[in-house]
PDB file of N, CA and C in Angstrom:
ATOM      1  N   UNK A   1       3.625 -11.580  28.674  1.00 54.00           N
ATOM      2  CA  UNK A   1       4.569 -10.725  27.994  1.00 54.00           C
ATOM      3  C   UNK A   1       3.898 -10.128  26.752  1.00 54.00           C
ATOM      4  N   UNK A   2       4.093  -8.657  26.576  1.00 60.00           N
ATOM      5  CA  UNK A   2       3.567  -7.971  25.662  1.00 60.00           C
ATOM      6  C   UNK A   2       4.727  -7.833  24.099  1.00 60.00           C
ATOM      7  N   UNK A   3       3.802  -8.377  23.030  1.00 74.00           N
ATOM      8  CA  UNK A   3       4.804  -8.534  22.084  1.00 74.00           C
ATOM      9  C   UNK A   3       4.970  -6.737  21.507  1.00 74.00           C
ATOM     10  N   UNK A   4       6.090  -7.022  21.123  1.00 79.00           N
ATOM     11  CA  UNK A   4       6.013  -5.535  20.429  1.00 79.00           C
ATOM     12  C   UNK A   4       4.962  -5.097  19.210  1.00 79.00           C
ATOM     13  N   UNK A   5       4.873  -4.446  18.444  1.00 75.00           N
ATOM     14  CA  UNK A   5       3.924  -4.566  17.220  1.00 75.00           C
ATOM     15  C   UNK A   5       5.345  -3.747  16.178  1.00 75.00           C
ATOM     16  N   UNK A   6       4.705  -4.231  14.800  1.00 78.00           N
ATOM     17  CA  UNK A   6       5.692  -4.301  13.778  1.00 78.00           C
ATOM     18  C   UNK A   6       4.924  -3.821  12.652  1.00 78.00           C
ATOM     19  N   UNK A   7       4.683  -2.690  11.977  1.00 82.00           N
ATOM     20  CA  UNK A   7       4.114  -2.488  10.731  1.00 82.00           C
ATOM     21  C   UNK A   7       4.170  -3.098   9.885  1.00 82.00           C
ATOM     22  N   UNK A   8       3.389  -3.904   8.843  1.00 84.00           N
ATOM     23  CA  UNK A   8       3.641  -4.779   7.589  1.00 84.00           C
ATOM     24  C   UNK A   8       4.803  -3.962   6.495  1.00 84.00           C
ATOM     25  N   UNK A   9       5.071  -3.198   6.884  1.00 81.00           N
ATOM     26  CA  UNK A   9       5.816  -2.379   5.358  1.00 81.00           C
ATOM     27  C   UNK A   9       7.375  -3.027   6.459  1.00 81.00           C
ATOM     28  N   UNK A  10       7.518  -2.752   7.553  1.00 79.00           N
ATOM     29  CA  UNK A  10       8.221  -2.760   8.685  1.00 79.00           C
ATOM     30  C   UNK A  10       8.623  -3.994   8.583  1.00 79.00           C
ATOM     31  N   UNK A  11       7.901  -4.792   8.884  1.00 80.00           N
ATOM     32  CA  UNK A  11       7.595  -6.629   8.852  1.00 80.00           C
ATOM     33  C   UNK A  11       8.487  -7.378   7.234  1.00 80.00           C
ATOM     34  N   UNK A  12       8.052  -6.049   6.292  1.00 78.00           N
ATOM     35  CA  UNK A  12       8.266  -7.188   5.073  1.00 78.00           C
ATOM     36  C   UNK A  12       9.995  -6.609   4.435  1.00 78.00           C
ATOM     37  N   UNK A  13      10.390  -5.014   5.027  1.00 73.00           N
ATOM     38  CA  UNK A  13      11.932  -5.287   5.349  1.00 73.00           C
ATOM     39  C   UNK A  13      12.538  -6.168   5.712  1.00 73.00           C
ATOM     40  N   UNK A  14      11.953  -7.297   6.725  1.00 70.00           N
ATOM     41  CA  UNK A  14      12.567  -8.327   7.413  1.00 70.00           C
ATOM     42  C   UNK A  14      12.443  -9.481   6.801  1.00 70.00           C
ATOM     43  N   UNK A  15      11.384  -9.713   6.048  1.00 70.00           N
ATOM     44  CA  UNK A  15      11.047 -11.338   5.582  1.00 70.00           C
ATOM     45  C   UNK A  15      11.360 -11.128   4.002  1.00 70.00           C
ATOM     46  N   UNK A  16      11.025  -9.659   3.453  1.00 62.00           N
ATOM     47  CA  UNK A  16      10.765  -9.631   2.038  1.00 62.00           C
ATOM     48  C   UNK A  16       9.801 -10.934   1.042  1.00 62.00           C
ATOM     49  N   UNK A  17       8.434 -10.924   1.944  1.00 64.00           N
ATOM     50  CA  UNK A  17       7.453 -12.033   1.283  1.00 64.00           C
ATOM     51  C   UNK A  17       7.137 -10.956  -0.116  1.00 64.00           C
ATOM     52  N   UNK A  18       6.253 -10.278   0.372  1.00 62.00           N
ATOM     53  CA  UNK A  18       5.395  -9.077  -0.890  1.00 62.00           C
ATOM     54  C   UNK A  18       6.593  -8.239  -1.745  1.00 62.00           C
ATOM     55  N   UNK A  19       6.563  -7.661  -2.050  1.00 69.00           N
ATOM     56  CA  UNK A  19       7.162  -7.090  -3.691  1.00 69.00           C
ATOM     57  C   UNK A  19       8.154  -5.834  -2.392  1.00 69.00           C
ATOM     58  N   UNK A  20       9.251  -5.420  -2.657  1.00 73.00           N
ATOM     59  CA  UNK A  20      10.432  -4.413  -2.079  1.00 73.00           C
ATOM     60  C   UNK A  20       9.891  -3.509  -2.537  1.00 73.00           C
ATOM     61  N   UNK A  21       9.094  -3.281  -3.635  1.00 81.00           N
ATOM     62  CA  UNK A  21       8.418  -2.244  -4.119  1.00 81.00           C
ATOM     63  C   UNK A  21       7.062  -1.720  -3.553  1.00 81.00           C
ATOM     64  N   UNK A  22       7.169  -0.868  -2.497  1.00 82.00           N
ATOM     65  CA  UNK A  22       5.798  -0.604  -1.802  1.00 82.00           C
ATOM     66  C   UNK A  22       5.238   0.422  -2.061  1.00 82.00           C
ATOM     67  N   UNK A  23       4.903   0.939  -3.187  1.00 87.00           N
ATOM     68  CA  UNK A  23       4.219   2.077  -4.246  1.00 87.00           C
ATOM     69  C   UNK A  23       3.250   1.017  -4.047  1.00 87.00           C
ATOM     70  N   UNK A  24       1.495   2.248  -3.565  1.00 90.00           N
ATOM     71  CA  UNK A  24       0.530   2.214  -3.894  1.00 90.00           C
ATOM     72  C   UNK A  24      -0.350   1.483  -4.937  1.00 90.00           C
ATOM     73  N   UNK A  25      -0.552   0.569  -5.357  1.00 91.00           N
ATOM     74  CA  UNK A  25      -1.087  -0.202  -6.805  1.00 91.00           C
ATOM     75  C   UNK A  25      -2.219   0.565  -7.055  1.00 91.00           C
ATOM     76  N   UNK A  26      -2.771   1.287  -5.957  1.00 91.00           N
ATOM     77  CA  UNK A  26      -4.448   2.096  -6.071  1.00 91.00           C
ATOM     78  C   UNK A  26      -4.157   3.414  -6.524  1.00 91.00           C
ATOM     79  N   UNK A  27      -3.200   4.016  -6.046  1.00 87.00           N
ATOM     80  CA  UNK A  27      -2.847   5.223  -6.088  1.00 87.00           C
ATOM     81  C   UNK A  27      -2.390   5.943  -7.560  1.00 87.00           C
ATOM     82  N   UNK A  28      -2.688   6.872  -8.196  1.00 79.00           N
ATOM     83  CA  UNK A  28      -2.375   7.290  -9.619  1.00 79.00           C
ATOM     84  C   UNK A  28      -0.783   7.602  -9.598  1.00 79.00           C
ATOM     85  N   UNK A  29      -0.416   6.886 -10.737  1.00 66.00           N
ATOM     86  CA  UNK A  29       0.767   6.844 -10.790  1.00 66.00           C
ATOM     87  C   UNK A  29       1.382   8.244 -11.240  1.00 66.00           C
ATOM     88  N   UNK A  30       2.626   8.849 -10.797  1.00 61.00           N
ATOM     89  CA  UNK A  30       3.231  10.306 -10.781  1.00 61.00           C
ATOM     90  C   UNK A  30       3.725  10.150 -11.995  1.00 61.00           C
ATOM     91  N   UNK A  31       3.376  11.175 -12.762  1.00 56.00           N
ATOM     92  CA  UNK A  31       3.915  11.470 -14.360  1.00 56.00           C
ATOM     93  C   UNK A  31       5.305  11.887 -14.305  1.00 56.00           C
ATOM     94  N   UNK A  32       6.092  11.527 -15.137  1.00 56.00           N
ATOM     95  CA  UNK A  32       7.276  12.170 -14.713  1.00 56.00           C
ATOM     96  C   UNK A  32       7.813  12.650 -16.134  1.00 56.00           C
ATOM     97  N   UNK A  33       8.376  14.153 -14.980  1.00 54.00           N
ATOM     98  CA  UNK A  33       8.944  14.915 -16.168  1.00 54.00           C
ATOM     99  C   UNK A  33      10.388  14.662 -16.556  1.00 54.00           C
ATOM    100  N   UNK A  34      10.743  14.689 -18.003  1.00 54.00           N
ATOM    101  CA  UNK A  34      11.809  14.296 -18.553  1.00 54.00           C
ATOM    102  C   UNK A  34      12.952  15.141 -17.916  1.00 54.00           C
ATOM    103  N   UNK A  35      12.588  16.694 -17.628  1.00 57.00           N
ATOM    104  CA  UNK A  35      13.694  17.456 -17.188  1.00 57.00           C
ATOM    105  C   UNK A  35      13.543  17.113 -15.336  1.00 57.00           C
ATOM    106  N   UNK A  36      12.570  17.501 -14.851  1.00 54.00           N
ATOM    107  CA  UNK A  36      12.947  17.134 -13.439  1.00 54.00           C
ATOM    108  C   UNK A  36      12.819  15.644 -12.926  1.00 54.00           C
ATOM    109  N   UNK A  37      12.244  15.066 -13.901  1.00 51.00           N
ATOM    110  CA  UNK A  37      11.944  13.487 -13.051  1.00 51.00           C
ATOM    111  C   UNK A  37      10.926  13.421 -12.477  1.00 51.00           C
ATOM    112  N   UNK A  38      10.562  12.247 -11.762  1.00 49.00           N
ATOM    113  CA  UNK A  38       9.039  11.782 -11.179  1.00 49.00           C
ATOM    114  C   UNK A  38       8.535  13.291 -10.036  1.00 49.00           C
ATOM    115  N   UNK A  39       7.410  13.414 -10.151  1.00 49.00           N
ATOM    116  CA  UNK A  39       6.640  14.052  -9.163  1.00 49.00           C
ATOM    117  C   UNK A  39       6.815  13.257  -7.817  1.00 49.00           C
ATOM    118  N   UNK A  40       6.823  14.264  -6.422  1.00 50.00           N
ATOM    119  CA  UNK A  40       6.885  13.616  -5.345  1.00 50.00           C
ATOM    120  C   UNK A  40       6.029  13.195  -4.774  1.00 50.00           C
ATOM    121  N   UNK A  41       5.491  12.714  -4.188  1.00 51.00           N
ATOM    122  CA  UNK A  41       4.502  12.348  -3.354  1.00 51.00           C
ATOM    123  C   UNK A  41       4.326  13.471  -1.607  1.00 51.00           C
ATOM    124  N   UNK A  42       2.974  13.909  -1.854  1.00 50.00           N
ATOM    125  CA  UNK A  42       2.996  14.964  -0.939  1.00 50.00           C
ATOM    126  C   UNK A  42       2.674  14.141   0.551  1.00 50.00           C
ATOM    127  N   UNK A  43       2.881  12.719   0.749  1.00 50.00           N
ATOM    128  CA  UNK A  43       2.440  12.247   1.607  1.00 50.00           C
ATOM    129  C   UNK A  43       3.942  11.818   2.360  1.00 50.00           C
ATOM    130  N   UNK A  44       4.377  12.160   3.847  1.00 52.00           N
ATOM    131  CA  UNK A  44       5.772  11.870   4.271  1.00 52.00           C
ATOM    132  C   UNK A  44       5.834  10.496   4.562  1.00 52.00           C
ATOM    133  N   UNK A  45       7.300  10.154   4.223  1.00 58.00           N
ATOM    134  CA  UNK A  45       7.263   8.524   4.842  1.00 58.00           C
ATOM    135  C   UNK A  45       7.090   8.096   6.053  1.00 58.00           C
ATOM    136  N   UNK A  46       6.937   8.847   7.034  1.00 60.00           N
ATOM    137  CA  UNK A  46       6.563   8.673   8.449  1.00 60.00           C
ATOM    138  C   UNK A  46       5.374   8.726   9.037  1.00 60.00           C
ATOM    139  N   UNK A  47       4.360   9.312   7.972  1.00 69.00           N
ATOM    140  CA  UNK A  47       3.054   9.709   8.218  1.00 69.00           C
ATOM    141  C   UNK A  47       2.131   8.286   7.983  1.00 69.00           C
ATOM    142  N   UNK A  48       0.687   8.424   8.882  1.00 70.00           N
ATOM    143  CA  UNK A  48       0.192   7.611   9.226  1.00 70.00           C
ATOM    144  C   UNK A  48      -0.428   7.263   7.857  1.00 70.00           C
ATOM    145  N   UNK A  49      -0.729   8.221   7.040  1.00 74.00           N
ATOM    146  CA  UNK A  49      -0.709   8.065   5.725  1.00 74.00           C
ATOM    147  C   UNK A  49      -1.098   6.548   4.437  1.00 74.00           C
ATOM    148  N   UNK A  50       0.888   6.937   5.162  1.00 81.00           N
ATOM    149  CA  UNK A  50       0.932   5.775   4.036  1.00 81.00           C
ATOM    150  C   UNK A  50       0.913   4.549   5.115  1.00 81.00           C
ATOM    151  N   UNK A  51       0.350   4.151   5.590  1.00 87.00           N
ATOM    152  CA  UNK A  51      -0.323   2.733   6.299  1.00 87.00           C
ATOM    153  C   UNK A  51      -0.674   1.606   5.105  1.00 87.00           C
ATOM    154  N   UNK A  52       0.362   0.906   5.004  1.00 90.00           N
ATOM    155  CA  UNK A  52       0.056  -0.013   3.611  1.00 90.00           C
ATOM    156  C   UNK A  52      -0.588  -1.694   4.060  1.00 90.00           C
ATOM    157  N   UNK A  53      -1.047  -2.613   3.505  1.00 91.00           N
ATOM    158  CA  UNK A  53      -0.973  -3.692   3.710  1.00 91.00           C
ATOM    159  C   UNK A  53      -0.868  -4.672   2.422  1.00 91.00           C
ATOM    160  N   UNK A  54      -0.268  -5.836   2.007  1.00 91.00           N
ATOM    161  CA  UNK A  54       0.261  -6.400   1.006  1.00 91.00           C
ATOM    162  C   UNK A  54      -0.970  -6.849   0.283  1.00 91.00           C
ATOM    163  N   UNK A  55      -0.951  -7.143  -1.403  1.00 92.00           N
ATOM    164  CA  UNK A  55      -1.822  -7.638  -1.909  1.00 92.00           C
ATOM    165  C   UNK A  55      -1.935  -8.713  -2.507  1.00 92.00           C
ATOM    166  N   UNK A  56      -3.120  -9.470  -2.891  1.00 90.00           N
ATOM    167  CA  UNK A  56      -2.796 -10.756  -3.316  1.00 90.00           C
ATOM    168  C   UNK A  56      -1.665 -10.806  -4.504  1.00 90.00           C
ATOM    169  N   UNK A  57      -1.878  -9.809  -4.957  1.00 86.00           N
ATOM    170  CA  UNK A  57      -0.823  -9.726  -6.410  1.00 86.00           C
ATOM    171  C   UNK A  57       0.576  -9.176  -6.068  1.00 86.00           C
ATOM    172  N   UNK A  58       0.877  -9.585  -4.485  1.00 86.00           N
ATOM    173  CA  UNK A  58       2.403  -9.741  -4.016  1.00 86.00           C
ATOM    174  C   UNK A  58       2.583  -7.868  -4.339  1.00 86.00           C
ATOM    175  N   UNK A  59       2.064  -7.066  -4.693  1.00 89.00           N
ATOM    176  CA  UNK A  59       2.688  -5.581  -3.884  1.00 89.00           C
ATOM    177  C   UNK A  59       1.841  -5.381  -3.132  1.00 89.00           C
ATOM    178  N   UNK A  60       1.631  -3.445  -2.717  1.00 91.00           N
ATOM    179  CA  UNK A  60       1.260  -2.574  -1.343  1.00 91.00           C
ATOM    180  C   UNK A  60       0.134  -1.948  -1.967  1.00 91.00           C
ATOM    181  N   UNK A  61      -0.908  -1.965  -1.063  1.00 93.00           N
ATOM    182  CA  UNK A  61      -1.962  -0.562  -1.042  1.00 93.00           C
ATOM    183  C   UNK A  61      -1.842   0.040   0.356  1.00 93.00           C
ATOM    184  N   UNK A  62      -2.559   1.719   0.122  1.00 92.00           N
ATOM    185  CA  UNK A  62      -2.436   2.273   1.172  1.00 92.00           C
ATOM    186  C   UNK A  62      -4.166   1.642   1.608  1.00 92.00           C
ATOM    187  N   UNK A  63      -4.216   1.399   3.075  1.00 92.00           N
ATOM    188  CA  UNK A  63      -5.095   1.526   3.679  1.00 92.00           C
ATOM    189  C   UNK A  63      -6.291   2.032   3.048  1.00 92.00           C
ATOM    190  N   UNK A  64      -5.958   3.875   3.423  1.00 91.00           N
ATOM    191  CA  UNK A  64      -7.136   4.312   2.912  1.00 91.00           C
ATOM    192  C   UNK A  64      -7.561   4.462   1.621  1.00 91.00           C
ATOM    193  N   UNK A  65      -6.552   4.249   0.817  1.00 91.00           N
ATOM    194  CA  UNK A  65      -7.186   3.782  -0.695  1.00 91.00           C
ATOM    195  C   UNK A  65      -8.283   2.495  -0.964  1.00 91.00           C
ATOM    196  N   UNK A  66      -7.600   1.877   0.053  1.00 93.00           N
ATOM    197  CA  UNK A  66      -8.295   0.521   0.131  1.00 93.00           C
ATOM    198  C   UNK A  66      -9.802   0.469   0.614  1.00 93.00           C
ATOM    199  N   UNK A  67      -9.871   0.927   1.123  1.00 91.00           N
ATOM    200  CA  UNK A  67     -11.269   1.291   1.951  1.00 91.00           C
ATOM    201  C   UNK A  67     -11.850   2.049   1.484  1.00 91.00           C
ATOM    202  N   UNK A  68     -11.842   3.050   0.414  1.00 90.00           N
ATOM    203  CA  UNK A  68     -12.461   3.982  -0.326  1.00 90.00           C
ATOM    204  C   UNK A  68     -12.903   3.532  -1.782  1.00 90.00           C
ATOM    205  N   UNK A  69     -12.241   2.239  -2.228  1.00 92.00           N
ATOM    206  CA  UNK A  69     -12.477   2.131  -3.493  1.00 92.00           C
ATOM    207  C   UNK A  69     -13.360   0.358  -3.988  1.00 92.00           C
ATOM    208  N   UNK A  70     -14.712   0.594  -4.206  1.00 92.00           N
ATOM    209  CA  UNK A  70     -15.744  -0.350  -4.115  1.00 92.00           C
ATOM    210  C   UNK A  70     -15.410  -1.926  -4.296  1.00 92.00           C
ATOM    211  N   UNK A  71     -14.573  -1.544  -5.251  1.00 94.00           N
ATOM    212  CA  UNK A  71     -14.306  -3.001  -5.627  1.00 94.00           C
ATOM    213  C   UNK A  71     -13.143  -3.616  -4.711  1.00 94.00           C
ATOM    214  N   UNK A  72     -12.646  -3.381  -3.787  1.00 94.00           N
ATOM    215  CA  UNK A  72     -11.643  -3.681  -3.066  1.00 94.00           C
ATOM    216  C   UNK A  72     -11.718  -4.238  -1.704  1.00 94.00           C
ATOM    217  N   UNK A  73     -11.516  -5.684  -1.052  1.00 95.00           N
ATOM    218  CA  UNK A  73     -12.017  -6.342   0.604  1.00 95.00           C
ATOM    219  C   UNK A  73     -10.537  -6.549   0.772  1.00 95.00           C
ATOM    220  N   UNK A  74     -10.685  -7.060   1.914  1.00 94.00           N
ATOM    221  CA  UNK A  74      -9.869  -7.560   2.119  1.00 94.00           C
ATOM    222  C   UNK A  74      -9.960  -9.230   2.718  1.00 94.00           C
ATOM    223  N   UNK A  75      -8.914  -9.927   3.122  1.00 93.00           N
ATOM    224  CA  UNK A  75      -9.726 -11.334   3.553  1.00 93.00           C
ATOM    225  C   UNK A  75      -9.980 -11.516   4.674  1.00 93.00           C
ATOM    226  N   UNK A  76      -9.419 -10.591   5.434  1.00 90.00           N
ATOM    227  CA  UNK A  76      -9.996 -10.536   7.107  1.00 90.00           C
ATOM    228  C   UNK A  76      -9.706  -9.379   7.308  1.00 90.00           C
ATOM    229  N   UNK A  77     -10.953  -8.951   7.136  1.00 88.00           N
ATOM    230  CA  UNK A  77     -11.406  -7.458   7.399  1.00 88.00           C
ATOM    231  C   UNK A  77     -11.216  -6.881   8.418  1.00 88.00           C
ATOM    232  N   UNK A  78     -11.408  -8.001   9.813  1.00 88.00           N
ATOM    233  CA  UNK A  78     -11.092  -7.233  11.205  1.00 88.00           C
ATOM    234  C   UNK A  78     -10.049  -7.052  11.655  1.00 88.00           C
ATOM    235  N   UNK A  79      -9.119  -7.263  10.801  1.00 85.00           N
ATOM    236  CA  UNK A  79      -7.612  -7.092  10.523  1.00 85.00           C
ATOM    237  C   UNK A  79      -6.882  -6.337   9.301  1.00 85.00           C
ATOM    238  N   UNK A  80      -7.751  -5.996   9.001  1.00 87.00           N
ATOM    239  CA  UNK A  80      -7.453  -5.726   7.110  1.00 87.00           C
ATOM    240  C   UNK A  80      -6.049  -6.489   6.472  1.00 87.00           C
ATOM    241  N   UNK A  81      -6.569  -7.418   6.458  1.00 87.00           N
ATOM    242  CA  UNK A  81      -5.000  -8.606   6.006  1.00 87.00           C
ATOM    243  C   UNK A  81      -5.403  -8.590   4.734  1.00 87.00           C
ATOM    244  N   UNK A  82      -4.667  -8.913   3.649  1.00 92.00           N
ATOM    245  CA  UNK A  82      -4.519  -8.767   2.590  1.00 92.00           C
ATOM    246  C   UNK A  82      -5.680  -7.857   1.341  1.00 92.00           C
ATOM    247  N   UNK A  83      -5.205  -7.337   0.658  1.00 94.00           N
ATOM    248  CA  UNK A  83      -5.884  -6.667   0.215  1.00 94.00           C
ATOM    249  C   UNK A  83      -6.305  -7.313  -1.186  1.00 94.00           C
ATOM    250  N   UNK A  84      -7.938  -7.812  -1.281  1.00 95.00           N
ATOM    251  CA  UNK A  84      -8.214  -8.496  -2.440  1.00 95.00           C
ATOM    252  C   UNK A  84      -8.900  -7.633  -3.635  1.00 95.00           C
ATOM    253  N   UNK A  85      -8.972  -8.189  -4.857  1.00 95.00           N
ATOM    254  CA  UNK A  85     -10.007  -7.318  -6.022  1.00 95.00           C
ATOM    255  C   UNK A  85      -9.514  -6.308  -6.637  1.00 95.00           C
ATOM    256  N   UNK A  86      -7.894  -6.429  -6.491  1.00 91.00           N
ATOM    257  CA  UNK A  86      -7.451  -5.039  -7.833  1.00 91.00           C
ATOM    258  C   UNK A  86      -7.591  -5.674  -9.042  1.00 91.00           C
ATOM    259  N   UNK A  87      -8.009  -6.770  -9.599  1.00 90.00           N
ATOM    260  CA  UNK A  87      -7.969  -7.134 -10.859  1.00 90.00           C
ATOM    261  C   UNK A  87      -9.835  -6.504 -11.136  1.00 90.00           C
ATOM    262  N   UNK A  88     -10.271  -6.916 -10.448  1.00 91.00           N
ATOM    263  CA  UNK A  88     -11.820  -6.112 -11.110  1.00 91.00           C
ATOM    264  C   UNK A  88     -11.879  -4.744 -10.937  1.00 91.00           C
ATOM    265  N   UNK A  89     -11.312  -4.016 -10.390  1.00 90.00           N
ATOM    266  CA  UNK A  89     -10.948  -2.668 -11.099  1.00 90.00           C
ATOM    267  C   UNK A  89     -11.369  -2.069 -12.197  1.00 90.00           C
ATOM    268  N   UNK A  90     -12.182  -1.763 -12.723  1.00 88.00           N
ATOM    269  CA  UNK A  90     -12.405  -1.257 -14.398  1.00 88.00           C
ATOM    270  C   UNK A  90     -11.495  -0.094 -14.842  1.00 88.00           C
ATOM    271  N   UNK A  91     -10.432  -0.497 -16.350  1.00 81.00           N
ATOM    272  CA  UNK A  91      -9.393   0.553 -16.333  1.00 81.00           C
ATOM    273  C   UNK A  91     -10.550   1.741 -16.492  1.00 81.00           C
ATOM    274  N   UNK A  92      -9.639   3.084 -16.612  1.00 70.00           N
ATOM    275  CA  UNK A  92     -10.811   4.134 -16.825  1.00 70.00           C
ATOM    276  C   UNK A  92      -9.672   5.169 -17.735  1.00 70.00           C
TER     277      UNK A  92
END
């Protein structure tokens, strides 16, 4: 029997382990204007995009942030399960 498959963002609606808050930790945060409010994100919620997986520090990175930015593994890579090393980050 073939199990279904379940996206982690998908997955953690159901269990709520990692943070309800699944904003990017890698991603630059949207300035927001006092008269219109936060900037949107040009990326759709349905899009392959935002492909997140949870981090040790209990929120979300996107995938490909994750994989683009040096200081960042994960702990089983051939899975990309958790996403380790946002604390060595250098602010900038």
């Amino acid at each position: 029997m073939v199990e279904s498959y379940v996206c982690d963002l998908c997955q953690n609606d159901q269990l709520a382990e990692p943070s309800l808050n699944t904003d990017c930790v890698l991603c630059p945060h949207p300035k927001k204007d006092k008269k219109q409010g936060p900037t949107k994100s040009p990326v759709h919620t349905d899009s392959y995009l935002r492909a997140s997986k949870p981090t040790e520090g209990m929120g979300w990175a996107h995938v490909l942030c994750s994989v683009f930015v040096p200081e960042i593994s994960f702990s089983d890579a051939s899975r990309l399960r958790l996403v380790e090393g946002i604390s060595s980050i250098p602010p900038y």
